[in-house]
PDB file of C-alpha atoms in Angstrom:
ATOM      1  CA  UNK O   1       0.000   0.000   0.000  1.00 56.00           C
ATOM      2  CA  UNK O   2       0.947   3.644  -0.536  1.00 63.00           C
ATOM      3  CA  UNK O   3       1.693   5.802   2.469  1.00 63.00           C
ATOM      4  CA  UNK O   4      -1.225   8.126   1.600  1.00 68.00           C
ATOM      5  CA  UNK O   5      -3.920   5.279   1.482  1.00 75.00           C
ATOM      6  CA  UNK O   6      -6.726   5.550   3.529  1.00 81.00           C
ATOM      7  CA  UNK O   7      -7.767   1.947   5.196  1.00 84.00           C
ATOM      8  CA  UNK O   8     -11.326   1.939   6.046  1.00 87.00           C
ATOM      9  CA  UNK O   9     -13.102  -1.033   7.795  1.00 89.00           C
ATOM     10  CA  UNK O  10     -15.830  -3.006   5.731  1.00 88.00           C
ATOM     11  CA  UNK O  11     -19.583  -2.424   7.267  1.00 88.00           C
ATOM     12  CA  UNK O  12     -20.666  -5.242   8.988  1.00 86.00           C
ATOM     13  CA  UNK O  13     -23.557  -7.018   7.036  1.00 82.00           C
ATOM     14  CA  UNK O  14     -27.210  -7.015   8.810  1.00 80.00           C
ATOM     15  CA  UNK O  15     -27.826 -10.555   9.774  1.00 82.00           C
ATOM     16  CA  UNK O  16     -30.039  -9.715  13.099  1.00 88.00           C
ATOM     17  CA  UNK O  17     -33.718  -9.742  11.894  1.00 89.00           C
ATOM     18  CA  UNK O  18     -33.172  -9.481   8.409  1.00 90.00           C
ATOM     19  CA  UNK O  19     -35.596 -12.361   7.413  1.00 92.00           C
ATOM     20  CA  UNK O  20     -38.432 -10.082   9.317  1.00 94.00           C
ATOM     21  CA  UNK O  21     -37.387  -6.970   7.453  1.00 93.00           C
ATOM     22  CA  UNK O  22     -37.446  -8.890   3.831  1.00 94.00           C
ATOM     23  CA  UNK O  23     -40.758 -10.144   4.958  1.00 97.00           C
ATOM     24  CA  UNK O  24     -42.772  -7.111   5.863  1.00 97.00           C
ATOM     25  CA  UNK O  25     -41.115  -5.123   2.815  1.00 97.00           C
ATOM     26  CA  UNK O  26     -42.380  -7.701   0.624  1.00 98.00           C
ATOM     27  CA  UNK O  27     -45.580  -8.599   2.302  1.00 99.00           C
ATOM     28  CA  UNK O  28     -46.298  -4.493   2.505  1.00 98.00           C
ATOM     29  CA  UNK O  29     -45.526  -4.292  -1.216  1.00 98.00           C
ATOM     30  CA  UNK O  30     -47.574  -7.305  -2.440  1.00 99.00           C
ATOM     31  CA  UNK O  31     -50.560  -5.489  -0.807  1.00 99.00           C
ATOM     32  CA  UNK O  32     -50.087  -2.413  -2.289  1.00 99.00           C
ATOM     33  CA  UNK O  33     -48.891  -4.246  -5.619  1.00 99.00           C
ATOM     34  CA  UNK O  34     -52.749  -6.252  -5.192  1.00 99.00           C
ATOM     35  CA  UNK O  35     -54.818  -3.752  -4.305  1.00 99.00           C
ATOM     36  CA  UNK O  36     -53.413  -1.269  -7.551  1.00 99.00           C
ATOM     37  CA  UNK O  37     -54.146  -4.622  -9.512  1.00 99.00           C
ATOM     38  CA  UNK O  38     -57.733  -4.844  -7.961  1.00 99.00           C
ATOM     39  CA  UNK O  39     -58.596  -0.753  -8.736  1.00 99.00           C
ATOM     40  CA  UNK O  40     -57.090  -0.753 -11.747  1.00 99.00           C
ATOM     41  CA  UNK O  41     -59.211  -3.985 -13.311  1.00 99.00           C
ATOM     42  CA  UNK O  42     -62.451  -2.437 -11.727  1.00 98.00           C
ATOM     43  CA  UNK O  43     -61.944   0.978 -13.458  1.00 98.00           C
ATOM     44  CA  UNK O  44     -60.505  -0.343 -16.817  1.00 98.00           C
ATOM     45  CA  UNK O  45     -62.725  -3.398 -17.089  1.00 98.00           C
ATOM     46  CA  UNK O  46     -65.597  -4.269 -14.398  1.00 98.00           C
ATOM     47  CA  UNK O  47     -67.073  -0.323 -15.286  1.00 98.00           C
ATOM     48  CA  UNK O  48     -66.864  -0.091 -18.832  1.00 98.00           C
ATOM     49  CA  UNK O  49     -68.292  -4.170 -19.011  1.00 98.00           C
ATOM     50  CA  UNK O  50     -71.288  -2.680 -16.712  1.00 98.00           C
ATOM     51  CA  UNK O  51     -71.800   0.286 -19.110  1.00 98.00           C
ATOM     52  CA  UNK O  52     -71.578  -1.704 -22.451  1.00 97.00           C
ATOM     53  CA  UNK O  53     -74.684  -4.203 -20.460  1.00 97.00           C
ATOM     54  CA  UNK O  54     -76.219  -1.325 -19.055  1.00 97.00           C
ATOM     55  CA  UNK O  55     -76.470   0.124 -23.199  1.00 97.00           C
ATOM     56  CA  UNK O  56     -77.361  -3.405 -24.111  1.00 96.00           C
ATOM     57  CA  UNK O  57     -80.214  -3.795 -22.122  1.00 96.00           C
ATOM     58  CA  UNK O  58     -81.892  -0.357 -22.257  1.00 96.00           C
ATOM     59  CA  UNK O  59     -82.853  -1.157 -25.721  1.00 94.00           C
ATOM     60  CA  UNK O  60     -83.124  -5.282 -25.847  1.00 95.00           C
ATOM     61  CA  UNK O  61     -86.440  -6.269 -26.210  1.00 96.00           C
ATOM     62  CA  UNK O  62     -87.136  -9.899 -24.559  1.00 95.00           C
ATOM     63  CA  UNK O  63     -90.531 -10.119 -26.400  1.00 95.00           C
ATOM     64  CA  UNK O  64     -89.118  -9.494 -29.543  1.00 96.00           C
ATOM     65  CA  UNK O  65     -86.033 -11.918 -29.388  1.00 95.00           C
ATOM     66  CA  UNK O  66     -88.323 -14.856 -28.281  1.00 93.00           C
ATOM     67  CA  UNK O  67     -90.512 -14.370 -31.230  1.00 92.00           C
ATOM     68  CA  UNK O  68     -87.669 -14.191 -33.048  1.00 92.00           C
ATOM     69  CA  UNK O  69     -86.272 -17.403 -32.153  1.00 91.00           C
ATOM     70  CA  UNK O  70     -89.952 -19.305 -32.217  1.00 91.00           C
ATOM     71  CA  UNK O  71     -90.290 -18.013 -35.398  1.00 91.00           C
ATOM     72  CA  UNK O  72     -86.925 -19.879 -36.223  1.00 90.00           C
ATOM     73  CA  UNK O  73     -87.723 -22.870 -34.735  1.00 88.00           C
ATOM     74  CA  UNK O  74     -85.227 -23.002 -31.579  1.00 90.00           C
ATOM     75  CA  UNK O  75     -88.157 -24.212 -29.208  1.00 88.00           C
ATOM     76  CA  UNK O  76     -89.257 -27.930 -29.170  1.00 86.00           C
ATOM     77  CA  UNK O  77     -92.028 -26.348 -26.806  1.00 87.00           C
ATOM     78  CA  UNK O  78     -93.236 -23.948 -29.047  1.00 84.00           C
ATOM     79  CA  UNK O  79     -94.630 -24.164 -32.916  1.00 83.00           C
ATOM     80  CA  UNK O  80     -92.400 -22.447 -35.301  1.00 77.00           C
ATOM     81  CA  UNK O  81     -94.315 -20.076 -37.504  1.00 75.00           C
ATOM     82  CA  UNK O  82     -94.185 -21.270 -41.024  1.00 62.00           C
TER      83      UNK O  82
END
């Protein structure tokens, strides 16, 4: 070594409840990871899917479909209309 070289002692490593530390960082970030995973499907899938049946059934008509399908035949309980 040089005369001028500082010698500086090596940090000791953490091995005193390191396991717990490792556990509640990732146990605190898999909550926060799941619950950003929950909002974001709710607002970019579970509200627009409730808006696009919400549409659908304003202006479905259940009467109308049914004759639709008796008409075609789809019914063993019900004559087709020929």
């Amino acid at each position: 070594m040089s005369a001028g070289a500082v010698v500086q002692k090596l940090a000791k490593p953490q091995l005193r409840g390191l396991y717990d530390k490792k556990t509640k960082f990732h146990l605190v970030f898999s909550v926060v990871l799941s619950i950003g995973v929950g909002v974001a499907y709710k607002y970019g899938i579970g509200e627009p899917r409730k808006k696009a049946y919400a549409e659908f059934y304003k202006h479905y008509d259940a009467e109308k479909d049914f004759e639709r399908m008796r008409k075609l035949g789809l019914f063993s309980s019900c004559p087709a209309d020929d």
